[in-house]
Amino acid sequence: MVPCSQLALNYLSSQETQSDLEVILEFLEEYYRQNTAENATGRKVRLFHFLFEMLEDPNMAHCVSWVPTATGVFHFSSRNKDQVAALWGQRKGNKRPMTYQKMSRALRNYARSGEIFKVKKKLTYQFSQDTLRSLQRCHPGNL
DNA sequence: ACACTCGGGATCGTCC
DNA sequence: CGGACGATCCCGAGTG
């Protein structure tokens, strides 16, 4: 997560015509909206955010893991893929249980927005460069 | 023949 | 209310 102060500075320097107070209030409102409800209740989390979390968690390696050969490529375990899906549905608070079939449909939608692409291999997908960079920026952990 | 995987249209829920 | 957007549901085709 980029520090609030740095974001605010960038924002301020690009909005020199408005009054400082106006700009600051506008920024804080947006910042607060993006960084509270999301982390607290998981309401605004997108599927690829969740998947990135799973991929960074060593305890989930039996479900999803990075493919070492290329950056941003990951694949699901054929046996445990539905476990990831179940956790995803749980995170979203869905009434009906999530399955890999339904979750993978959402993954396929990411091809249109260019966030994640399907690769030829079974059960494997690839984050786009931009998506991967922004995810790593928000996740100050390893790498 | 069979189970598993992929593709996509339709629909839903939330937000503005 | 209605459109945009992301996700969910469902069914049929593809494949080893």
Short mmCIF file of C-alpha atoms (C1' of nucleotides) in Angstrom, two decimals:
data_model
loop_
_atom_site.label_atom_id
_atom_site.label_comp_id
_atom_site.label_asym_id
_atom_site.label_seq_id
_atom_site.Cartn_x
_atom_site.Cartn_y
_atom_site.Cartn_z
CA MET A 1 0.00 0.00 0.00
CA VAL A 2 1.42 3.36 -1.02
CA PRO A 3 1.66 5.76 1.95
CA CYS A 4 -1.21 8.20 2.17
CA SER A 5 1.12 11.20 2.44
CA GLN A 6 2.89 10.35 -0.82
CA LEU A 7 -0.39 9.92 -2.67
CA ALA A 8 -1.62 13.20 -1.27
CA LEU A 9 1.50 15.01 -2.43
CA ASN A 10 1.15 13.66 -5.96
CA TYR A 11 -2.48 14.59 -5.98
CA LEU A 12 -1.83 18.10 -4.70
CA SER A 13 0.87 18.90 -7.25
CA SER A 14 -1.47 18.02 -10.10
CA GLN A 15 -4.39 20.12 -8.87
CA GLU A 16 -2.82 23.51 -8.30
CA THR A 17 -5.82 25.55 -9.35
CA GLN A 18 -8.16 24.37 -6.59
CA SER A 19 -7.92 25.49 -3.01
CA ASP A 20 -5.72 23.27 -0.90
CA LEU A 21 -8.44 22.46 1.59
CA GLU A 22 -10.83 21.45 -1.14
CA VAL A 23 -8.27 19.15 -2.72
CA ILE A 24 -7.24 17.58 0.55
CA LEU A 25 -10.80 16.85 1.60
CA GLU A 26 -11.55 15.33 -1.78
CA PHE A 27 -8.49 13.13 -1.58
CA LEU A 28 -9.13 11.95 1.96
CA GLU A 29 -12.67 11.04 1.11
CA GLU A 30 -11.52 8.88 -1.79
CA TYR A 31 -8.65 7.38 0.18
CA TYR A 32 -10.90 6.49 3.08
CA ARG A 33 -13.47 4.87 0.81
CA GLN A 34 -10.86 2.66 -0.85
CA ASN A 35 -9.01 1.51 2.25
CA THR A 36 -11.52 0.85 4.99
CA ALA A 37 -14.47 -1.25 3.91
CA GLU A 38 -12.18 -3.35 1.74
CA ASN A 39 -9.83 -4.56 4.42
CA ALA A 40 -12.40 -4.75 7.18
CA THR A 41 -15.24 -6.69 5.59
CA GLY A 42 -13.75 -7.81 2.28
CA ARG A 43 -16.59 -6.19 0.38
CA LYS A 44 -14.62 -4.41 -2.32
CA VAL A 45 -11.98 -7.06 -2.90
CA ARG A 46 -11.61 -8.24 -6.46
CA LEU A 47 -11.01 -11.85 -7.37
CA PHE A 48 -7.47 -11.30 -8.62
CA HIS A 49 -6.56 -9.55 -5.36
CA PHE A 50 -7.74 -12.58 -3.47
CA LEU A 51 -5.87 -14.94 -5.77
CA PHE A 52 -2.68 -12.98 -5.31
CA GLU A 53 -3.09 -13.31 -1.56
CA MET A 54 -3.49 -17.05 -1.89
CA LEU A 55 -0.41 -17.26 -4.10
CA GLU A 56 1.67 -15.36 -1.56
CA ASP A 57 0.51 -17.66 1.25
CA PRO A 58 2.73 -20.75 1.57
CA ASN A 59 -0.10 -22.58 3.33
CA MET A 60 -2.13 -22.49 0.13
CA ALA A 61 0.53 -24.03 -2.08
CA HIS A 62 -1.44 -27.25 -2.28
CA CYS A 63 -4.27 -25.30 -4.00
CA VAL A 64 -2.64 -22.61 -6.11
CA SER A 65 1.01 -21.87 -6.79
CA TRP A 66 3.25 -19.84 -9.04
CA VAL A 67 4.74 -21.51 -12.09
CA PRO A 68 8.49 -20.88 -11.90
CA THR A 69 9.06 -20.81 -15.65
CA ALA A 70 7.46 -17.42 -16.35
CA THR A 71 6.60 -14.40 -14.23
CA GLY A 72 2.99 -13.95 -13.23
CA VAL A 73 1.99 -17.45 -14.29
CA PHE A 74 0.14 -19.58 -11.78
CA HIS A 75 -1.87 -22.78 -11.80
CA PHE A 76 -4.41 -24.57 -9.68
CA SER A 77 -4.10 -28.02 -8.23
CA SER A 78 -6.53 -30.29 -9.99
CA ARG A 79 -7.39 -31.91 -6.70
CA ASN A 80 -7.74 -28.85 -4.45
CA LYS A 81 -8.86 -26.09 -6.81
CA ASP A 82 -12.35 -26.08 -5.32
CA GLN A 83 -10.88 -25.32 -1.92
CA VAL A 84 -9.63 -21.96 -3.23
CA ALA A 85 -13.01 -21.32 -4.78
CA ALA A 86 -14.80 -22.12 -1.54
CA LEU A 87 -12.62 -19.63 0.33
CA TRP A 88 -13.33 -17.03 -2.32
CA GLY A 89 -17.07 -17.50 -2.02
CA GLN A 90 -16.71 -17.35 1.74
CA ARG A 91 -14.77 -14.09 1.51
CA LYS A 92 -17.45 -12.58 -0.67
CA GLY A 93 -20.18 -13.79 1.65
CA ASN A 94 -22.03 -15.60 -1.10
CA LYS A 95 -25.11 -17.55 -0.16
CA ARG A 96 -24.42 -20.42 -2.52
CA PRO A 97 -21.03 -22.14 -2.49
CA MET A 98 -18.43 -21.03 -5.02
CA THR A 99 -16.85 -23.63 -7.29
CA TYR A 100 -13.81 -23.62 -9.53
CA GLN A 101 -16.07 -23.71 -12.58
CA LYS A 102 -17.77 -20.49 -11.60
CA MET A 103 -14.61 -18.86 -10.34
CA SER A 104 -12.76 -19.65 -13.56
CA ARG A 105 -15.50 -17.89 -15.49
CA ALA A 106 -14.62 -14.72 -13.64
CA LEU A 107 -10.98 -15.41 -14.48
CA ARG A 108 -11.88 -15.60 -18.16
CA ASN A 109 -13.58 -12.22 -17.92
CA TYR A 110 -10.23 -10.74 -16.95
CA ALA A 111 -8.99 -11.35 -20.48
CA ARG A 112 -11.30 -8.60 -21.72
CA SER A 113 -9.91 -6.06 -19.27
CA GLY A 114 -6.38 -7.39 -19.74
CA GLU A 115 -5.79 -8.15 -16.09
CA ILE A 116 -5.30 -11.92 -16.34
CA PHE A 117 -4.93 -14.13 -19.41
CA LYS A 118 -5.48 -17.80 -19.94
CA VAL A 119 -2.45 -19.76 -21.05
CA LYS A 120 -2.57 -22.92 -23.11
CA LYS A 121 -1.81 -25.20 -20.23
CA LYS A 122 -4.51 -26.75 -18.11
CA LEU A 123 -5.64 -24.84 -15.02
CA THR A 124 -3.02 -22.16 -15.50
CA TYR A 125 -3.40 -18.43 -16.00
CA GLN A 126 -1.12 -15.41 -16.15
CA PHE A 127 -1.28 -11.98 -14.55
CA SER A 128 -0.52 -9.13 -16.92
CA GLN A 129 2.58 -7.07 -16.19
CA ASP A 130 0.58 -4.09 -15.02
CA THR A 131 -1.69 -6.11 -12.77
CA LEU A 132 1.25 -7.91 -11.21
CA ARG A 133 3.10 -4.67 -10.58
CA SER A 134 0.15 -3.00 -8.87
CA LEU A 135 -0.47 -6.07 -6.75
CA GLN A 136 3.13 -6.24 -5.64
CA ARG A 137 3.05 -2.54 -4.85
CA CYS A 138 0.08 -3.07 -2.52
CA HIS A 139 1.67 -6.11 -0.93
CA PRO A 140 4.93 -5.01 0.73
CA GLY A 141 5.80 -8.58 1.69
CA ASN A 142 8.38 -10.58 -0.18
CA LEU A 143 9.81 -10.62 -3.75
"C1'" DA B 1 -17.23 -43.52 -23.08
"C1'" DC B 2 -16.16 -40.53 -19.50
"C1'" DA B 3 -14.72 -36.95 -16.41
"C1'" DC B 4 -12.68 -32.89 -16.45
"C1'" DT B 5 -11.78 -28.32 -18.53
"C1'" DC B 6 -12.94 -24.40 -21.22
"C1'" DG B 7 -16.05 -20.86 -23.48
"C1'" DG B 8 -19.66 -17.77 -23.27
"C1'" DG B 9 -24.65 -15.95 -22.89
"C1'" DA B 10 -27.68 -14.61 -19.35
"C1'" DT B 11 -28.43 -12.79 -15.03
"C1'" DC B 12 -27.50 -10.83 -10.54
"C1'" DG B 13 -25.69 -7.32 -6.95
"C1'" DT B 14 -23.62 -3.15 -5.97
"C1'" DC B 15 -22.37 1.41 -6.83
"C1'" DC B 16 -22.90 6.00 -8.73
"C1'" DC C 1 -34.74 4.69 -12.31
"C1'" DG C 2 -30.90 3.07 -15.25
"C1'" DG C 3 -26.33 2.24 -16.89
"C1'" DA C 4 -21.54 0.52 -15.74
"C1'" DC C 5 -19.05 -2.98 -13.79
"C1'" DG C 6 -17.64 -7.21 -11.62
"C1'" DA C 7 -19.14 -11.55 -10.32
"C1'" DT C 8 -22.22 -15.60 -10.42
"C1'" DC C 9 -25.03 -19.20 -12.64
"C1'" DC C 10 -25.75 -22.55 -16.08
"C1'" DC C 11 -25.19 -25.24 -20.11
"C1'" DG C 12 -22.83 -26.98 -24.07
"C1'" DA C 13 -18.54 -27.82 -26.57
"C1'" DG C 14 -13.73 -29.39 -26.45
"C1'" DT C 15 -10.23 -32.66 -25.01
"C1'" DG C 16 -7.30 -36.34 -23.21
#
